[in-house]
Short mmCIF file of C-alpha atoms in Angstrom, two decimals:
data_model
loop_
_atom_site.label_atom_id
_atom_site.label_comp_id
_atom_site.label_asym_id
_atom_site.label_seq_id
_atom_site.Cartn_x
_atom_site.Cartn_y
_atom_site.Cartn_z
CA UNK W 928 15.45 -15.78 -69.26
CA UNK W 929 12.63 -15.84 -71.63
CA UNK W 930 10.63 -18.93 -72.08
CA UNK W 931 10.60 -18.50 -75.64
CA UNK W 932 14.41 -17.50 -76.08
CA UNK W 933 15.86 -20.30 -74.16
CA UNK W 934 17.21 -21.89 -76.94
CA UNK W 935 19.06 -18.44 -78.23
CA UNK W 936 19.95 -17.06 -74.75
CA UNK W 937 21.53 -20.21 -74.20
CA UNK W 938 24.25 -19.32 -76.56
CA UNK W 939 25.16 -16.53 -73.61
CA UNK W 940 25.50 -19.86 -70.90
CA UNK W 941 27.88 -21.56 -73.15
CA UNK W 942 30.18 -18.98 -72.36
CA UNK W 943 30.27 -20.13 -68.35
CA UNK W 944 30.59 -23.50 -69.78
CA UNK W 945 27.09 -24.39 -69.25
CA UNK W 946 23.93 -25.21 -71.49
CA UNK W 947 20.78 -27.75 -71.57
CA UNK W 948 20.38 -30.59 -73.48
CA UNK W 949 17.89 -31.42 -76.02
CA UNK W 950 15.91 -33.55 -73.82
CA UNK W 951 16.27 -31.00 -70.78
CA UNK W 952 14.69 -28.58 -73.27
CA UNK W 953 12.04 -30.73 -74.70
CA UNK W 954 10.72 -31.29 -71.16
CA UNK W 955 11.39 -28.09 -69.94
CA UNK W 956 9.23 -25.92 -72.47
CA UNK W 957 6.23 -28.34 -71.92
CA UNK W 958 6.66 -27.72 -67.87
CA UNK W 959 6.81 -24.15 -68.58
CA UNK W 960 3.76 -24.46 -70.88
CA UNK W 961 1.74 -26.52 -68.09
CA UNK W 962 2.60 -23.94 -65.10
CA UNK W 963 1.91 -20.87 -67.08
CA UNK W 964 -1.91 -22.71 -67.85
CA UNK W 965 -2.22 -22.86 -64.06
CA UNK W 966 -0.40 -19.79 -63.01
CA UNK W 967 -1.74 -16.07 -63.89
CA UNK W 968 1.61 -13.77 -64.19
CA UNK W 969 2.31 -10.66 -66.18
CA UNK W 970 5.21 -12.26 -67.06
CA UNK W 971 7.02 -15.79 -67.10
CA UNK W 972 10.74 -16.54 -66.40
CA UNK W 973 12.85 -19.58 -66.41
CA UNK W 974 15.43 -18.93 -63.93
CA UNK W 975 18.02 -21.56 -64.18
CA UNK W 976 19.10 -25.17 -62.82
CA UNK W 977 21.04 -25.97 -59.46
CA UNK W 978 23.42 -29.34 -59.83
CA UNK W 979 22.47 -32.27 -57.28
CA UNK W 980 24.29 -35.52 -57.18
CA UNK W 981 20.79 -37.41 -57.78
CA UNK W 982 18.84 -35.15 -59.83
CA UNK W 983 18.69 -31.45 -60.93
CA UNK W 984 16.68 -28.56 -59.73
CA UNK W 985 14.70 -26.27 -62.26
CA UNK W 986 13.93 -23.18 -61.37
CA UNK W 987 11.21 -20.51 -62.80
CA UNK W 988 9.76 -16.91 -61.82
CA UNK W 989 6.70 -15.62 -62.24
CA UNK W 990 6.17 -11.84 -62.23
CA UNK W 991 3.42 -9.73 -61.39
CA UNK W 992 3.86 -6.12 -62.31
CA UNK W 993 0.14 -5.11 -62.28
CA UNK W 994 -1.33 -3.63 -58.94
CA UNK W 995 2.47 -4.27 -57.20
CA UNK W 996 3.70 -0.50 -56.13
CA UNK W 997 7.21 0.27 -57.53
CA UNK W 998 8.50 -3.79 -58.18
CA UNK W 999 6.64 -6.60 -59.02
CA UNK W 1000 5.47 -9.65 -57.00
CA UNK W 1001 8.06 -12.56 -57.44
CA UNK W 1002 6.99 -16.43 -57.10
CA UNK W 1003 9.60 -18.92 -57.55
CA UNK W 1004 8.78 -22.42 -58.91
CA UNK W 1005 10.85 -25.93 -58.70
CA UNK W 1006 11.23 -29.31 -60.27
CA UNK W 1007 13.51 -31.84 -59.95
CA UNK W 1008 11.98 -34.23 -62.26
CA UNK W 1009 10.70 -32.30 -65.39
CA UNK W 1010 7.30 -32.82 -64.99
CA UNK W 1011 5.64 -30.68 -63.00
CA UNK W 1012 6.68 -26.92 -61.37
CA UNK W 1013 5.68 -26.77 -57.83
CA UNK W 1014 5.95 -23.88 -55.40
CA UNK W 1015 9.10 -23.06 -53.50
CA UNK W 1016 8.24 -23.15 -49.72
CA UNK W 1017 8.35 -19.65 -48.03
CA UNK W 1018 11.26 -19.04 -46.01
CA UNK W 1019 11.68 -19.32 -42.31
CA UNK W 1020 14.17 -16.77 -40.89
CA UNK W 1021 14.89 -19.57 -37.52
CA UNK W 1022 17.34 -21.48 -39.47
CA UNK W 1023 19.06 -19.01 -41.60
CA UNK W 1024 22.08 -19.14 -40.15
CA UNK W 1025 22.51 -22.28 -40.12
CA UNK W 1026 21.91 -22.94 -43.98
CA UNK W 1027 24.26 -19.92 -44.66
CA UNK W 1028 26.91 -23.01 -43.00
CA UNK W 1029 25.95 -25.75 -45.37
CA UNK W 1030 28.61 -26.24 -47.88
CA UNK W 1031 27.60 -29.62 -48.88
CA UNK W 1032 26.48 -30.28 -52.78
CA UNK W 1033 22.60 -30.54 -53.14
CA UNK W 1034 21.28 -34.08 -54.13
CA UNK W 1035 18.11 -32.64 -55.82
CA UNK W 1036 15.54 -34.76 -53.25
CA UNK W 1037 13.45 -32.18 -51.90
CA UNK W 1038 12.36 -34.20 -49.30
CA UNK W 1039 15.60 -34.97 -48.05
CA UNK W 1040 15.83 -34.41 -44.05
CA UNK W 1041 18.27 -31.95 -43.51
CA UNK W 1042 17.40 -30.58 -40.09
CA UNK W 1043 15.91 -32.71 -37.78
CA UNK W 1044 13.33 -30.74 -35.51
CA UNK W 1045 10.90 -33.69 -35.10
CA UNK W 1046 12.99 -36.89 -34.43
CA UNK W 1047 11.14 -38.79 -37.05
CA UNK W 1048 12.64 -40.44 -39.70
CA UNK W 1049 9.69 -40.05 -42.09
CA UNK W 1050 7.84 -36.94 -43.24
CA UNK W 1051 4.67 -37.76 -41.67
CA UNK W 1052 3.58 -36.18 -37.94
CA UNK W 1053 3.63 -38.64 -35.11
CA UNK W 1054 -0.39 -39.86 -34.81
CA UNK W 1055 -0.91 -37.94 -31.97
CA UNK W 1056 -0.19 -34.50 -33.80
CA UNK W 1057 -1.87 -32.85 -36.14
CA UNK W 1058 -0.53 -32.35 -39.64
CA UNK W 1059 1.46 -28.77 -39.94
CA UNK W 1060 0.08 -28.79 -43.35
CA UNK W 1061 -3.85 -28.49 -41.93
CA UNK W 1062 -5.80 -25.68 -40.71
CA UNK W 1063 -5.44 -25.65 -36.70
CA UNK W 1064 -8.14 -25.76 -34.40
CA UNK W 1065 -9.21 -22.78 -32.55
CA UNK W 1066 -10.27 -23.64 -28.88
CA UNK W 1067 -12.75 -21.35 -26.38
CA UNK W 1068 -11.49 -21.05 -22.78
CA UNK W 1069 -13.85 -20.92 -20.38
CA UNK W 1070 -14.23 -16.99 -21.25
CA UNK W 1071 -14.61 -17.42 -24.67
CA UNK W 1072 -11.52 -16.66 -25.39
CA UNK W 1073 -9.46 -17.65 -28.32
CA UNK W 1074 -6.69 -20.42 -27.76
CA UNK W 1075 -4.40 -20.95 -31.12
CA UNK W 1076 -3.09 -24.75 -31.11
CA UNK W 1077 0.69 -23.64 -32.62
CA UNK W 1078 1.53 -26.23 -35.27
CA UNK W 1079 4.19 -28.81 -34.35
CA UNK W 1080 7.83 -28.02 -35.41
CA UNK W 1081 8.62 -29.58 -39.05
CA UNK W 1082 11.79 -30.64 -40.32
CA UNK W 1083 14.18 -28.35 -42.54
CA UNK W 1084 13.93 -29.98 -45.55
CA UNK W 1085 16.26 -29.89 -48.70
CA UNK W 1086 13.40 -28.11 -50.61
CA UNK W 1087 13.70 -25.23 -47.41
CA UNK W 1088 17.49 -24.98 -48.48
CA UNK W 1089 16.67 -24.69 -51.73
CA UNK W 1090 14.18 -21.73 -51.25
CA UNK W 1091 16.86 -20.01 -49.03
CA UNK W 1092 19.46 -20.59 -52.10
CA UNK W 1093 17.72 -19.55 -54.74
CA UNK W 1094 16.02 -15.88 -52.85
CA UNK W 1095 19.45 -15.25 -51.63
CA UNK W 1096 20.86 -15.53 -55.55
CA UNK W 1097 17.87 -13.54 -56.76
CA UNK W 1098 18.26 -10.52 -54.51
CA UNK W 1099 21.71 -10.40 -54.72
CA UNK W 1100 22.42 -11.12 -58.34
CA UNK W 1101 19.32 -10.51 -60.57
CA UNK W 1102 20.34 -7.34 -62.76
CA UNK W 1103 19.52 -5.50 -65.88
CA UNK W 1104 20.07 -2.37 -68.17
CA UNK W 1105 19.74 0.94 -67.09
CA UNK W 1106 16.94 2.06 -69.02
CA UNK W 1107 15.03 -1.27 -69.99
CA UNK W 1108 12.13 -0.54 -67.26
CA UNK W 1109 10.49 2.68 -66.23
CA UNK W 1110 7.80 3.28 -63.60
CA UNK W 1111 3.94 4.17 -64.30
CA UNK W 1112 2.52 7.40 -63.31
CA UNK W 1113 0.82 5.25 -60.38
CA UNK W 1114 4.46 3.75 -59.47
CA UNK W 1115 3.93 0.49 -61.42
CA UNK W 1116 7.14 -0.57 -62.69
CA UNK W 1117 6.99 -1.88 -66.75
CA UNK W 1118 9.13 -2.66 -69.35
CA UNK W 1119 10.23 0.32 -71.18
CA UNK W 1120 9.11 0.40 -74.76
CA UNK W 1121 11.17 2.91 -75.58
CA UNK W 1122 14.42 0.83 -75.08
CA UNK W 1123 16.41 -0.23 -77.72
CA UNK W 1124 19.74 -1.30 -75.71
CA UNK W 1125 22.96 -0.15 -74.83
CA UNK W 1126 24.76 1.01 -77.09
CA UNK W 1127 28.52 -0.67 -77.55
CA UNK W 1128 30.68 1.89 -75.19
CA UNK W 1129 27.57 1.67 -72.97
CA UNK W 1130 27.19 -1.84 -72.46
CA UNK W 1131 30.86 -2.53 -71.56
CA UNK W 1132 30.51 -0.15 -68.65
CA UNK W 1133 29.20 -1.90 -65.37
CA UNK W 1134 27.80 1.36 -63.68
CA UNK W 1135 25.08 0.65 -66.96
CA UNK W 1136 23.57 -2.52 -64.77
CA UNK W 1137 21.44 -2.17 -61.81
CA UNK W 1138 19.84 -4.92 -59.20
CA UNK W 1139 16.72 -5.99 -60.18
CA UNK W 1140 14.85 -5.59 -57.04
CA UNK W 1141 13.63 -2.99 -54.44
CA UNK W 1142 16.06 -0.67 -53.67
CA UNK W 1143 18.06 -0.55 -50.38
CA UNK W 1144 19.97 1.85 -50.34
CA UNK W 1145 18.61 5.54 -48.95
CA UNK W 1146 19.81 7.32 -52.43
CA UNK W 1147 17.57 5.40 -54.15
CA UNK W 1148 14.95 4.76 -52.18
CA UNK W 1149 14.01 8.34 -51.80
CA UNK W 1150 15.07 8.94 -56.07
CA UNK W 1151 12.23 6.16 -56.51
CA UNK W 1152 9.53 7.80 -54.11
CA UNK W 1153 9.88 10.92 -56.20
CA UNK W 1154 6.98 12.01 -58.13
CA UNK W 1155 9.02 12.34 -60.73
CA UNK W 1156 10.60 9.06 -60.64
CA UNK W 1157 8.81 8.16 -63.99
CA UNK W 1158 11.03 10.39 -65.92
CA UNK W 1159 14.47 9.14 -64.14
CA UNK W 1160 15.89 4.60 -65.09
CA UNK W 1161 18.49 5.05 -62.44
CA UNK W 1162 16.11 4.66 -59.41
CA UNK W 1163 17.80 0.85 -58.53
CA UNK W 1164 20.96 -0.05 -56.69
CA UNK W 1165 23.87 0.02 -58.54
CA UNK W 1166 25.76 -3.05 -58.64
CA UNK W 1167 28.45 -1.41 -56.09
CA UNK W 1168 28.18 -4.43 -53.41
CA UNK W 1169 30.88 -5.52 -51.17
CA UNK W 1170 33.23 -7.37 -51.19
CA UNK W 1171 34.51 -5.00 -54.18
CA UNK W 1172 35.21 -6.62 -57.23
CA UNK W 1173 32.57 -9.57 -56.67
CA UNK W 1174 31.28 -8.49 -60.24
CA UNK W 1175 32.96 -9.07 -63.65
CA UNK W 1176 31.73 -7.50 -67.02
CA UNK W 1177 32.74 -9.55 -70.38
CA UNK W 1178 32.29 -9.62 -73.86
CA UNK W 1179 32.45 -12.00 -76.57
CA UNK W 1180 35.19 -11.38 -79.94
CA UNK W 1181 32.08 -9.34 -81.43
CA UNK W 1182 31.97 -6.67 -78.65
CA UNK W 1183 28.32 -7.09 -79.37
CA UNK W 1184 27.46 -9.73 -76.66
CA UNK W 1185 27.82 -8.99 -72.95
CA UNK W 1186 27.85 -11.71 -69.93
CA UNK W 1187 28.50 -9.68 -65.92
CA UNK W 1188 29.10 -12.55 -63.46
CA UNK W 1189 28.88 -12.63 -60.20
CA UNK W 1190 32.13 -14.26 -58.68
CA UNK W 1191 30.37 -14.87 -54.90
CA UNK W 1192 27.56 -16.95 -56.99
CA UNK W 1193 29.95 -18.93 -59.78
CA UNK W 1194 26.99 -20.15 -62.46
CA UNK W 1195 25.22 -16.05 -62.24
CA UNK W 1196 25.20 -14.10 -65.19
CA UNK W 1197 23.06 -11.59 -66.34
CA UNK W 1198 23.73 -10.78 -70.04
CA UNK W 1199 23.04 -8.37 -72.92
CA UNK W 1200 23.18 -7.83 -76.84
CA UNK W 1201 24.45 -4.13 -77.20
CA UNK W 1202 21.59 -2.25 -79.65
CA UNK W 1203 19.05 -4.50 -78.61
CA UNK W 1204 15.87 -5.48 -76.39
CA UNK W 1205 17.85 -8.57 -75.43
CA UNK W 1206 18.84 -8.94 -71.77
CA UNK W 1207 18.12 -11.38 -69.04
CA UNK W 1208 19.92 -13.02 -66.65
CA UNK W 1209 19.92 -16.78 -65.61
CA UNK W 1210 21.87 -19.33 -62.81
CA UNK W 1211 23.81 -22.78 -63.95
CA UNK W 1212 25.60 -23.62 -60.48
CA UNK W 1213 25.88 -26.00 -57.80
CA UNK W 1214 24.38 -23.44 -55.32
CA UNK W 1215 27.35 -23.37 -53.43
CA UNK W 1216 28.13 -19.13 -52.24
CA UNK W 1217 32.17 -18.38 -52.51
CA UNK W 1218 32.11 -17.19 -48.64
CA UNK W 1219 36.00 -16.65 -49.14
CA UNK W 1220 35.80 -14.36 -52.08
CA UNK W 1221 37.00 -11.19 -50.24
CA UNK W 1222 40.16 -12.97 -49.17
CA UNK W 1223 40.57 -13.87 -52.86
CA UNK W 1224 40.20 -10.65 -54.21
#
């Protein structure tokens, strides 16, 4: 979602029954403004709010199109108390498994101990370890050869979950037109000038959305390492995922105004305004995955 649209492309959230409140705007734009002063990115994104029972998260995404071959560099941003954006933590593959488990409702502490690795209550190393967040010391042995002191385990934290939640959402939900980005004769992908939206019949057809990331699948990976990829808009994954019939494409009494949610994320939509550069997508959820969807369906 645009940073200077969120007040318009809200009007696309009310339809999920979601929307931000004057003071949750207020402070919102001024965090933006404060993390783009601090942040370089080609281009920056607010990306939507997770529920907690304490507090909300806020989420952002900064893109980097320049000097990134074929997709751009994504960094995702957080708060939980308006004020100030900080960096989501990078994600550690070890405990993936076990997040995909948790079911229960975030609280919106990051620092809230949900896996304990160290066996301290507090988020501080024991005294007689070194803090995971300094540089480690290299020792010699006795033939000069490197030793690396491994950090000590740290605690999965709520703010780890949180990462894990909102990359999962993002690869398997962020979409957009066919046709609104093209690639650079050096495989740079941009915004397509040219693009002027789908038209009405177009726009109510979901095989006119694609994923907004790499591709994975072969047919598309091998369209987009094409020379000629610059001339083709297709070169993403469709949205074709399984379970079948995890996406649903709506419009509003106008025909104009198109929502596509994701039923295995309830809060995704990406949306679009049929003859026009408006499109984005956005999450307003609990981030809570429908596991059971394809026994629903």
């Amino acid at each position: 979602m645009e940073i200077y649209r969120i007040p318009e492309d809200l009007r696309f959230v009310n339809q999920i029954g979601q929307t931000l409140s004057a003071e949750e705007k207020i402070k919102l734009e001024i965090a933006l403004i404060k993390l783009g002063e601090t942040q370089t990115f080609d281009q920056l994104l607010f990306w939507g709010r997770i529920e907690g029972t304490v507090a909300n998260y806020y989420i952002a995404i900064g893109l980097n199109f320049k000097n990134n071959f074929e997709f751009p560099h994504k960094t995702f941003f957080y708060t939980a108390n308006l004020k100030e954006f900080q960096n989501l933590p990078p994600l550690n593959p070890e405990y993936k498994d076990q997040v995909e488990t948790f079911r229960q409702l975030f609280s919106g502490q990051p620092e809230k101990i949900l896996i304990n690795i160290t066996g301290e209550d507090g988020d501080q190393p024991p005294a007689d370890q070194p803090n995971p967040d300094e540089p480690q010391q290299v020792l010699k042995n006795d033939d000069d050869s490197d030793v690396e002191i491994k950090p000590p385990p740290k605690n999965f934290l709520e703010v780890d979950r949180l990462a894990y939640v909102v990359n999962a959402i993002e690869f398997e939900c962020a979409l957009l037109p066919v046709g609104a980005v093209r690639l650079t004769p050096t495989h740079e992908l941009r915004y397509n000038d040219s693009f002027e939206g789908l038209n009405l019949q177009e726009a109510s057809k979901i095989s006119n959305y694609q994923h907004f990331r790499a591709p994975q699948s072969p047919n598309k990976k091998a369209l987009i390492a094409q020379d000629d990829a610059l001339f083709h808009y297709d070169f993403f994954d469709q949205l074709d995922d399984h379970p079948v019939g995890q996406w649903s494409l709506q419009t509003d009494s106008s025909k104009y105004q198109v929502t596509v949610r994701n039923l295995q994320w309830p809060g995704f939509l990406g949306y679009h305004r049929a003859g026009t550069r408006i499109f984005g997508y956005a999450y307003f959820g609990d981030g809570i995955k429908n596991v059971d969807l394809a026994f629903q369906l």
